[in-house]
Short mmCIF file of C-alpha atoms in Angstrom, two decimals:
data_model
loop_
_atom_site.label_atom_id
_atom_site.label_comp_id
_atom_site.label_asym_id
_atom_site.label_seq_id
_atom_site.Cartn_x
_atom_site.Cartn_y
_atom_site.Cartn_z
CA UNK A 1 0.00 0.00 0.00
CA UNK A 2 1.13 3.59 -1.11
CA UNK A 3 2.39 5.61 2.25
CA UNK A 4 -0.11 8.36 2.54
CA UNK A 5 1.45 11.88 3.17
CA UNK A 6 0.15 14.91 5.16
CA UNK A 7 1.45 18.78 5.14
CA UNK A 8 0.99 20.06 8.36
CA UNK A 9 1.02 23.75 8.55
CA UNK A 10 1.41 24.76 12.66
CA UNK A 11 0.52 28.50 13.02
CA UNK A 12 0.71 30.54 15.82
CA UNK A 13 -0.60 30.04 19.28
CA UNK A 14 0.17 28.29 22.36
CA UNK A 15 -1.79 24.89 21.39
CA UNK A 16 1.49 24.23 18.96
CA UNK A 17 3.40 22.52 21.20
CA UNK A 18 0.67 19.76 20.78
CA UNK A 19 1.41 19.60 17.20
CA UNK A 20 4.57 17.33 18.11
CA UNK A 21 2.22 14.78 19.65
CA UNK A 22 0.25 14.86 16.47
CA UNK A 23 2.96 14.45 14.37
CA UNK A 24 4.31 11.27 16.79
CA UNK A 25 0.61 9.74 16.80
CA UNK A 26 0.01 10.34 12.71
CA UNK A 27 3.58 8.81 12.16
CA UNK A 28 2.54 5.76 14.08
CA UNK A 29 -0.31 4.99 12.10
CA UNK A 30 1.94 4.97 9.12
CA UNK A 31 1.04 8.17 7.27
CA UNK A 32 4.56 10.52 6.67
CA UNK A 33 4.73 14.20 7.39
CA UNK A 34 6.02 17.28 6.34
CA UNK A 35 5.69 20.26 8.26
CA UNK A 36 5.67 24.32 7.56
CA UNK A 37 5.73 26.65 10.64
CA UNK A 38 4.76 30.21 10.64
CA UNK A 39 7.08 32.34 11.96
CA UNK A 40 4.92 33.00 15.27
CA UNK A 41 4.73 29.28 15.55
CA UNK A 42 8.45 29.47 15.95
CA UNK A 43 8.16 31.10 19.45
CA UNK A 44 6.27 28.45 20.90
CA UNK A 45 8.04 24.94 18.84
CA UNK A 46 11.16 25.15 17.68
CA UNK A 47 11.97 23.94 14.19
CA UNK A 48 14.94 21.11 15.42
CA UNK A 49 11.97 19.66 17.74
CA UNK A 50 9.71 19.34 14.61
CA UNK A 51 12.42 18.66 12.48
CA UNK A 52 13.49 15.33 15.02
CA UNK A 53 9.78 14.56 15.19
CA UNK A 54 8.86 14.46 11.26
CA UNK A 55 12.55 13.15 10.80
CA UNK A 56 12.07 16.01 7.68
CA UNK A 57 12.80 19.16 6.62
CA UNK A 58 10.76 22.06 8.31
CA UNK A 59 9.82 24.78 5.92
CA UNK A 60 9.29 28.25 6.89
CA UNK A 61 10.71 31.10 4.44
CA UNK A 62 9.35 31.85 1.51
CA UNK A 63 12.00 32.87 -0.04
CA UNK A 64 14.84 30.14 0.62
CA UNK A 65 16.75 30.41 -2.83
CA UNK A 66 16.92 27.00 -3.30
CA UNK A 67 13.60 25.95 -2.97
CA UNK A 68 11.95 28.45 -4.58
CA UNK A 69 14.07 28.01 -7.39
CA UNK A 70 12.16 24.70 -7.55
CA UNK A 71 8.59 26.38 -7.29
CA UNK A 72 9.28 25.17 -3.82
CA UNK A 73 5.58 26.45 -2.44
CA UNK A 74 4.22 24.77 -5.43
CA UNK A 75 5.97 21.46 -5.00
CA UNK A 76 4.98 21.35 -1.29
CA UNK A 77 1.42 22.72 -2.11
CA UNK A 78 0.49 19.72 -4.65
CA UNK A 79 2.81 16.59 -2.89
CA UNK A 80 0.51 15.80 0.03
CA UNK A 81 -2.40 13.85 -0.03
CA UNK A 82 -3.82 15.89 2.85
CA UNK A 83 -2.64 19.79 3.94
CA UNK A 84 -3.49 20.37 7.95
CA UNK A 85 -3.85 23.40 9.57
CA UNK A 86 -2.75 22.67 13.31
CA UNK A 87 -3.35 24.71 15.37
CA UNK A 88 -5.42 27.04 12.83
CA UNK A 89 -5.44 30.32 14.56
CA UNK A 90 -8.43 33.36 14.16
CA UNK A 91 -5.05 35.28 12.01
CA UNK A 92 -4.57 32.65 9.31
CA UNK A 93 -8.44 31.27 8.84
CA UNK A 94 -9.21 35.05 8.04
CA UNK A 95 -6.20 35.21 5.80
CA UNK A 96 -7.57 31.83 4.01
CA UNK A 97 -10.54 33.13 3.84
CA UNK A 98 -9.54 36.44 1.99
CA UNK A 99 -7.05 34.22 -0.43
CA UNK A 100 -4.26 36.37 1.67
CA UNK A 101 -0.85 34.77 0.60
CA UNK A 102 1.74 36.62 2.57
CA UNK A 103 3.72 33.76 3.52
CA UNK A 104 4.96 30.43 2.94
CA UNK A 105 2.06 28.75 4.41
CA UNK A 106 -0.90 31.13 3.58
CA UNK A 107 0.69 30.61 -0.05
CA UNK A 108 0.80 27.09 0.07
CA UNK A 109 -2.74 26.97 0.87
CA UNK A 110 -3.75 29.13 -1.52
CA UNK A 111 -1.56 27.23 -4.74
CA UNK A 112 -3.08 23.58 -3.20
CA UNK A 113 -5.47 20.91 -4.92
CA UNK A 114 -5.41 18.86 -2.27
CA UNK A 115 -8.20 18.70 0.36
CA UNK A 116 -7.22 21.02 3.25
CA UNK A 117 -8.60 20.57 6.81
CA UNK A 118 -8.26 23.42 9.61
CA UNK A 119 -8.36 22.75 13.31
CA UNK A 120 -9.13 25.88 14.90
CA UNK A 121 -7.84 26.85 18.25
CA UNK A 122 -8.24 30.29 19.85
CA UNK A 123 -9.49 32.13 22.62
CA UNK A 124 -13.17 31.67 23.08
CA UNK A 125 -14.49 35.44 22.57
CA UNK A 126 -12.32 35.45 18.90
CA UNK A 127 -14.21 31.98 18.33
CA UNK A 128 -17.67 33.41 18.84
CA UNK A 129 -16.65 36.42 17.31
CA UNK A 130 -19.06 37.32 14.29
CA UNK A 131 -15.72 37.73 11.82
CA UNK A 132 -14.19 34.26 12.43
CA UNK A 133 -17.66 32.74 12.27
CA UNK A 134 -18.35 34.56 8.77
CA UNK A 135 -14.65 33.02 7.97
CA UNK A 136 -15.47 29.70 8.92
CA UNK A 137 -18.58 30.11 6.72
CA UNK A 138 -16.45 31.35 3.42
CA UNK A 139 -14.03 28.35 4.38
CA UNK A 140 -16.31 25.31 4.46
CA UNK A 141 -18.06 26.98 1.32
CA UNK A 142 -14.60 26.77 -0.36
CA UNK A 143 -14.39 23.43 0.75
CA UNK A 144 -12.00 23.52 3.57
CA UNK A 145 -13.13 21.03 6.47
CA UNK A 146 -13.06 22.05 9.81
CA UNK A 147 -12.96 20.29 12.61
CA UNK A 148 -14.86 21.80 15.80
CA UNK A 149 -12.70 23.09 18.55
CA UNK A 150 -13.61 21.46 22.31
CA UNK A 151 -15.26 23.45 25.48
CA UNK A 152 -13.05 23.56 28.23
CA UNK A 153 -10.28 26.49 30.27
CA UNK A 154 -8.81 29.16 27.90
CA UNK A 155 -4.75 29.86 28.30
CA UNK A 156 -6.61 33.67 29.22
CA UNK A 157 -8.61 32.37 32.11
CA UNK A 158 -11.81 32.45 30.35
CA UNK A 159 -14.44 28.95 29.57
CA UNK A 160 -16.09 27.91 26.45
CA UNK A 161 -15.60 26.58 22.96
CA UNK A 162 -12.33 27.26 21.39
CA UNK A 163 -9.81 24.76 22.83
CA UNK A 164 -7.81 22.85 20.24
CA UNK A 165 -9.09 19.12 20.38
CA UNK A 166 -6.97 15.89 22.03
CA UNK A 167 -4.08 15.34 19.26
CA UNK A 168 -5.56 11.23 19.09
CA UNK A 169 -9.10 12.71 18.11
CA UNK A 170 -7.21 15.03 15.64
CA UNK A 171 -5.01 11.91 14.34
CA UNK A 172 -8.18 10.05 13.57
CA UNK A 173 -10.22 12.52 11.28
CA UNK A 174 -6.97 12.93 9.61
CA UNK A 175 -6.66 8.74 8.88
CA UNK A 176 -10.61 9.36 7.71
CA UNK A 177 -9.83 11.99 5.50
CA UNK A 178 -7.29 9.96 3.96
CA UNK A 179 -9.05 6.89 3.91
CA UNK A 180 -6.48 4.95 6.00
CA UNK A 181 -7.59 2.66 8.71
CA UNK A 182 -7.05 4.08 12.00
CA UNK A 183 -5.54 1.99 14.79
CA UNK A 184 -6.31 3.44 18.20
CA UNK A 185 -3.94 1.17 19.78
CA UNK A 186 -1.33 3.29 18.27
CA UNK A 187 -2.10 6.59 19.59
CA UNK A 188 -0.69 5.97 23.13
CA UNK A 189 2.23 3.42 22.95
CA UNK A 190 1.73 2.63 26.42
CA UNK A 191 -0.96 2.64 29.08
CA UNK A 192 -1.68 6.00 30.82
CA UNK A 193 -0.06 6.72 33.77
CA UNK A 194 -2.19 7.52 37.00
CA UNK A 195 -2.13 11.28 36.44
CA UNK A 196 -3.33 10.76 32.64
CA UNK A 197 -6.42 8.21 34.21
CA UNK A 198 -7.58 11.10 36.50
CA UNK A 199 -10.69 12.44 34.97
CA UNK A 200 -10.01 15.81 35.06
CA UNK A 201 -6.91 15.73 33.87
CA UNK A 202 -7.81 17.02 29.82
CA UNK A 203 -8.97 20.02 31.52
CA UNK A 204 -5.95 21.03 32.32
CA UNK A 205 -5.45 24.59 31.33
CA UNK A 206 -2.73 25.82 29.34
CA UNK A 207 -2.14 28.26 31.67
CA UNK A 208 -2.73 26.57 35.07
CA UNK A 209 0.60 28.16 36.49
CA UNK A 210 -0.60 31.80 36.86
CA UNK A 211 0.47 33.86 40.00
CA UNK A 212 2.60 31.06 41.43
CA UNK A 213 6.26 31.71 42.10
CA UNK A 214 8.42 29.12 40.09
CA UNK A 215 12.64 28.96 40.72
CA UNK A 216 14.91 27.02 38.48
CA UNK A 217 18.19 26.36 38.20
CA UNK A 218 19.90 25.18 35.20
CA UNK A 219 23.33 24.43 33.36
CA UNK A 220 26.50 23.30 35.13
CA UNK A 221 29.07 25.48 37.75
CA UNK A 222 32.60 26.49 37.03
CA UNK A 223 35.06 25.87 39.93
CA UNK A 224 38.39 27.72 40.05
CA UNK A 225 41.23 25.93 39.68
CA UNK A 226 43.50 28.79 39.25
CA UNK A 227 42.66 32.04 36.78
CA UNK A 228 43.29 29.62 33.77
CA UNK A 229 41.40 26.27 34.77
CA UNK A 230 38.17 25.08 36.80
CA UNK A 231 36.00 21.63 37.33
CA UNK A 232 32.97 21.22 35.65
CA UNK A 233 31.10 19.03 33.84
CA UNK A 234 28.91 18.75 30.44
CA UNK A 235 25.31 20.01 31.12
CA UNK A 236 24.44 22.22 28.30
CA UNK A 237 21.65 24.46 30.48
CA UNK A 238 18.85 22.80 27.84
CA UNK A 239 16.76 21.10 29.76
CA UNK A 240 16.45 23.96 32.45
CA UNK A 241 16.23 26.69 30.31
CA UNK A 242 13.34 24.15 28.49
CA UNK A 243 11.31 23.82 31.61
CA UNK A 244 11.85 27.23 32.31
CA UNK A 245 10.52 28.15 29.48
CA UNK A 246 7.49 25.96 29.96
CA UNK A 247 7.06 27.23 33.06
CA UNK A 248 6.49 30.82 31.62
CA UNK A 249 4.38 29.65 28.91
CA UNK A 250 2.08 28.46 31.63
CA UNK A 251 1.44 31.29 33.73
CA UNK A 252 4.30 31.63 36.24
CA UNK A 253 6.68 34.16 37.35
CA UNK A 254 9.96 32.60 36.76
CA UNK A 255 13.42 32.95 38.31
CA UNK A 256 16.19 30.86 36.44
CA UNK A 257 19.61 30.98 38.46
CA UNK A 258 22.05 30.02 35.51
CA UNK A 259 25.28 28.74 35.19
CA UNK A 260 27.51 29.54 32.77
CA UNK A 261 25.99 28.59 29.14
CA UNK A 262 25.39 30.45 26.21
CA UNK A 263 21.32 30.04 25.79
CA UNK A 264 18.86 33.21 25.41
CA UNK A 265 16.92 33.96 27.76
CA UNK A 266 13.19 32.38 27.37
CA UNK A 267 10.64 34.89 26.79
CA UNK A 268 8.83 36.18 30.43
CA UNK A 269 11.50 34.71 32.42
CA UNK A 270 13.86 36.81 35.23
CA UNK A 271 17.54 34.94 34.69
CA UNK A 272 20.61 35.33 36.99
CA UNK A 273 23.80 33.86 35.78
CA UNK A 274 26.73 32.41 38.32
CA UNK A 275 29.22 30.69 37.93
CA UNK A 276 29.80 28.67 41.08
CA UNK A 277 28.06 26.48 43.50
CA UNK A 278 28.60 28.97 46.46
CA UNK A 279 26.72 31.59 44.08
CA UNK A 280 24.45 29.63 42.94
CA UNK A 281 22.94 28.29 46.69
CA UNK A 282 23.42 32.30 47.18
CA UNK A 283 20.70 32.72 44.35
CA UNK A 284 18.84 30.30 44.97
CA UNK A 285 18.60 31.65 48.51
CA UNK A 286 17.51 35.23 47.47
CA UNK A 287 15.11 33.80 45.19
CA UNK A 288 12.74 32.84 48.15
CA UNK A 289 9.82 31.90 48.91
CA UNK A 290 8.35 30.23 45.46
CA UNK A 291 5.82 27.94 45.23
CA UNK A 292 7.93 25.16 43.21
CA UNK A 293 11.44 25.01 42.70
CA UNK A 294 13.14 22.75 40.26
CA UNK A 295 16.53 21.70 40.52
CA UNK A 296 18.17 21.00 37.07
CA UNK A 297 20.83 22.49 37.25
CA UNK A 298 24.26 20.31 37.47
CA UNK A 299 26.17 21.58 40.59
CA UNK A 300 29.83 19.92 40.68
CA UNK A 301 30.67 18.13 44.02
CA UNK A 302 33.85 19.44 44.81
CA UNK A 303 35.77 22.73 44.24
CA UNK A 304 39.63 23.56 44.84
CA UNK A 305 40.17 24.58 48.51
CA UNK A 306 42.63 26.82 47.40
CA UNK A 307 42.36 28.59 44.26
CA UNK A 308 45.82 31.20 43.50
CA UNK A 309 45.41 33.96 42.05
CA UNK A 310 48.22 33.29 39.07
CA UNK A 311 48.32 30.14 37.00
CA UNK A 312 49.68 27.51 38.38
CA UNK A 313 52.85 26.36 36.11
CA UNK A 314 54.60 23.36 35.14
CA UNK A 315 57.77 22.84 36.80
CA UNK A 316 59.35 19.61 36.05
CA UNK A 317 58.38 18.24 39.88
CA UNK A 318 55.67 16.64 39.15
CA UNK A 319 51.71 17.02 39.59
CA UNK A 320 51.14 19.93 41.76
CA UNK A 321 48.69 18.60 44.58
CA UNK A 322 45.25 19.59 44.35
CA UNK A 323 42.93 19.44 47.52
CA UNK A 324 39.40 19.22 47.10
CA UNK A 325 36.48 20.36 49.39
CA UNK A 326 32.77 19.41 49.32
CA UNK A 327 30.63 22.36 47.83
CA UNK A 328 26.88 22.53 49.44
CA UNK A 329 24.11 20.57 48.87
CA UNK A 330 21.95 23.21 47.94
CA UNK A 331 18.68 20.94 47.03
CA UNK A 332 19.66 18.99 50.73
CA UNK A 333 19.63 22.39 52.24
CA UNK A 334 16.62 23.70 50.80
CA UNK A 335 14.49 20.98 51.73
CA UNK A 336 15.35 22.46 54.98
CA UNK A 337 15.06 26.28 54.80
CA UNK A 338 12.29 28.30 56.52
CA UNK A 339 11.13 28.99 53.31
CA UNK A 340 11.27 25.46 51.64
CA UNK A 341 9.10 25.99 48.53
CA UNK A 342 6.15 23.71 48.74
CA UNK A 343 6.87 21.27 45.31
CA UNK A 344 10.45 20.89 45.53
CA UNK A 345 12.18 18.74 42.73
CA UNK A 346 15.40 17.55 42.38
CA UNK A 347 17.26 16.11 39.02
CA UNK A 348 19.20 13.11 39.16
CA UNK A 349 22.00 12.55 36.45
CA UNK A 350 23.23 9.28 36.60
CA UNK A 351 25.10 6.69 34.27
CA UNK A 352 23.95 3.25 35.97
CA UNK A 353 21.42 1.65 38.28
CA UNK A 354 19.02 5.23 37.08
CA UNK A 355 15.73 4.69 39.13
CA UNK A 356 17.94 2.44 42.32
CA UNK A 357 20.24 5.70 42.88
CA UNK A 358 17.13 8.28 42.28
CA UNK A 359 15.17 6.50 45.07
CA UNK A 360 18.47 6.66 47.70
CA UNK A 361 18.75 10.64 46.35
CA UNK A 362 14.65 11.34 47.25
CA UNK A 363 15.70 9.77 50.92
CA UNK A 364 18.38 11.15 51.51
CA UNK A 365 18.07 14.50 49.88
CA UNK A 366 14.52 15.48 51.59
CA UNK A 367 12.73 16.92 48.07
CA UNK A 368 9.32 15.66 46.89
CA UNK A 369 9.97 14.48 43.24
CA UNK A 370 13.62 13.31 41.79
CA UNK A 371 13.55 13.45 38.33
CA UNK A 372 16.07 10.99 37.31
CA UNK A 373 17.90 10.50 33.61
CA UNK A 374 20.56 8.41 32.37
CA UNK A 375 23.22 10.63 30.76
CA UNK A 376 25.57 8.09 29.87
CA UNK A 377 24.87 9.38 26.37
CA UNK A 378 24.62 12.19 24.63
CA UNK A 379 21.98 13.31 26.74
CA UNK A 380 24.17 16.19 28.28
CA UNK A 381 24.40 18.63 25.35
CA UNK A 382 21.80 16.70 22.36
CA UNK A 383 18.32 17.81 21.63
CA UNK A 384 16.29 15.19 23.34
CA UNK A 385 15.86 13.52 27.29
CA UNK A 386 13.77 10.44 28.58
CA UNK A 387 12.94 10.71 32.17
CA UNK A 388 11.93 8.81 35.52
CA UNK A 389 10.22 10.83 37.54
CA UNK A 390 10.76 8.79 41.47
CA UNK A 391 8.31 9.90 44.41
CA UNK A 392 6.83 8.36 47.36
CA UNK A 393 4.11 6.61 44.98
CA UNK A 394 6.39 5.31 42.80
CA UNK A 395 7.98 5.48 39.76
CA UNK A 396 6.56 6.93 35.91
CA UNK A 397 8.71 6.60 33.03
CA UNK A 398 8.28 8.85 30.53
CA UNK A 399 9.82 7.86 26.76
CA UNK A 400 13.05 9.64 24.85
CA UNK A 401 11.17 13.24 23.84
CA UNK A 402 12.35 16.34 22.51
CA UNK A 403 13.79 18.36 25.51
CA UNK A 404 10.84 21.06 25.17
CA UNK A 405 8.15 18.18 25.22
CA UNK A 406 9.53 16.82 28.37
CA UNK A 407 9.86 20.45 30.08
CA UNK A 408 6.18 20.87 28.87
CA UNK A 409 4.85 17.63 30.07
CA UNK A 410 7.06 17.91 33.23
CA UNK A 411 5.25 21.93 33.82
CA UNK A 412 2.01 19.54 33.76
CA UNK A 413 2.44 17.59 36.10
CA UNK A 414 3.75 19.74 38.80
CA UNK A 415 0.42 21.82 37.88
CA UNK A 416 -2.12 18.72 38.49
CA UNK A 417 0.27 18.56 41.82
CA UNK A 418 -0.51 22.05 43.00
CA UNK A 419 -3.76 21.84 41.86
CA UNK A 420 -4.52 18.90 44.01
CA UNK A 421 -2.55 20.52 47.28
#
């Protein structure tokens, strides 16, 4: 049998992080992707975490010489079997509507022959509004198929219809559009965890994080050896500056206490770089009280007790001594501040015996959640994590995900946990 194809066109909004879940589910039930991003997609997905989910290019310029040298937009228009508009925002229905083509995507929908199908998601008001609804009218008389939005808790605060559906409902009218048999089996992988069997737990909001306090560190420390060298270690800051991120996207007022990487700061988010663990527990310290602090960041052990002030220099005696000293625990020691936050969650990095070492570190250590990974790897430093998340329930295992999608999944979890006290 012929592998069917979809063009999936994410635009703008913060329901297109669950595009990558769409794209995992549709690529399970056998049907390839290619995706186009808007540019405003681009602030809430990045491109590499599509790109590693459609194992494809991801188009977004118009105007890349070598594609449109090609009749690129025409190539990509006419190639799928099936063009998807996920999440289809108020901005580019009305632009579909009018035959606006002021982009790559808005131009590939307007050169297509292919069916097209929209999934709207948007802030209830702009839903009801009387312009998208005469949109959605000029759309479906056009031909365009849209696929009702669900009821449920706005990203704004507000109720009502307007919510982008469950990516397995979305995955399914796209197999019936195409004709392909749809396997529901598929759309999970696994059976739901405890948190996903809760009943309430698809009314999550997407911005259930608003007015709490949320601390994170992230990245490694840099210990002095002497002006010229220090200890350290290989954390590349992604995974904080990921959940960070996440964190902001959902509502919360963010502190991020980095060490030293070079990352930009996430949009919404108050960042203080340091460079060692004694700074770093210093930060941290300041940067109470807060609701939930994560711990991600990768604090070396030891530092030099003595660290000169000129670089230490070969002399032909041998290996000058160096004497080591413990630096703090600083997730130990918050667990027992005056001002402990109330979800606090520490990372474990570890390269054997993962979920056996993350269950000593939640004894020992005092914190509610350890979030343990196995960085044996290229974990440290590469685009993607898998994670064990160890707490006095148990243990859930979460499968190898772009780092965003595991900051984003991680942010939902610890706001089902607050929400339940």
């Amino acid at each position: 049998m012929e592998t069917k194809r979809i063009l999936l066109i994410v635009s703008g909004g913060i329901a297109a992080y669950k595009s990558l879940e769409l794209v995992r589910l549709i690529k399970r039930q056998g049907i390839a992707v290619r995706a186009v991003m808007t540019q405003s997609a681009t602030e809430f997905v990045t491109p590499l975490s599509m790109g590693v989910m459609t194992e494809d290019q991801v188009y977004g310029d118009m105007f890349d010489l070598k594609e449109e040298r090609e009749i690129g937009h025409i190539q990509l228009s006419r190639q799928a079997d099936l063009i998807v508009i996920c999440p289809a925002t108020a901005n580019i229905l009305a632009k579909m509507a009018a035959g606006i083509a002021d982009d790559l995507a808005t131009t590939i929908l307007l050169a297509t022959d292919k069916p097209v199908l929209a999934v709207p998601a948007m802030n209830v008001r702009m839903w009801q509004h009387a312009a998208t609804q005469r949109n959605l009218a000029q759309l479906r008389a056009d031909g365009v198929t849209i696929m009702e939005p669900d009821s449920g808790a706005m990203a704004c605060g507000e109720f009502g219809p307007g919510r982008l559906p469950e990516p397995p409902a979305i995955a399914e009218r796209i197999c019936a559009m195409l004709g392909h048999s749809f396997d529901s089996t598929l759309t999970a992988g696994r059976a739901p965890t405890t948190l996903e069997a809760q009943p309430d737990f698809a009314d999550i909001t997407h911005r259930p994080l608003f007015g709490k306090r949320v601390l994170v560190t992230a990245g490694p420390t840099h210990e002095a050896i002497d002006p010229v060298r220090y200890i350290a270690n290989r954390s590349s800051g992604r995974q904080g500056f990921a959940i960070a991120a996440a964190a902001a996207e959902m509502g919360a007022e963010v502190t991020l206490i980095a060490g030293p990487v070079h990352l930009v700061t996430p949009p919404g988010v108050i960042r203080i770089d340091v460079e060692t663990a004694l700074e770093m527990q210093s930060e941290v310290e300041k940067a109470l009280p807060s609701d939930v602090a994560i711990m991600v960041a990768a604090v070396a052990d030891w530092r030099a007790t003595e660290a000169p002030d000129q670089k230490i220099k070969k002399d032909g005696k041998g290996i000058p001594p160096l004497t080591l000293t413990e630096n703090p625990d600083i997730l130990a020691s918050l667990a027992q501040h005056k001002n402990r936050p109330g979800l606090l969650i520490g990372f474990a990095a570890e390269t054997e015996k993962i979920i056996e070492h993350a269950q000593a570190k939640l004894a020992k250590k005092g914190c509610d959640w350890i979030v343990a990974n196995d960085v044996s790897g290229d974990v440290m430093g590469g685009a993607n994590n898998a994670f064990h998340i160890v707490n006095k329930d148990g243990v859930e295992s979460w499968p190898d995900s772009p780092k965003d999608v595991i900051a984003r999944k991680l942010m939902e979890r610890v706001a089902h946990a607050l929400a339940q006290g």
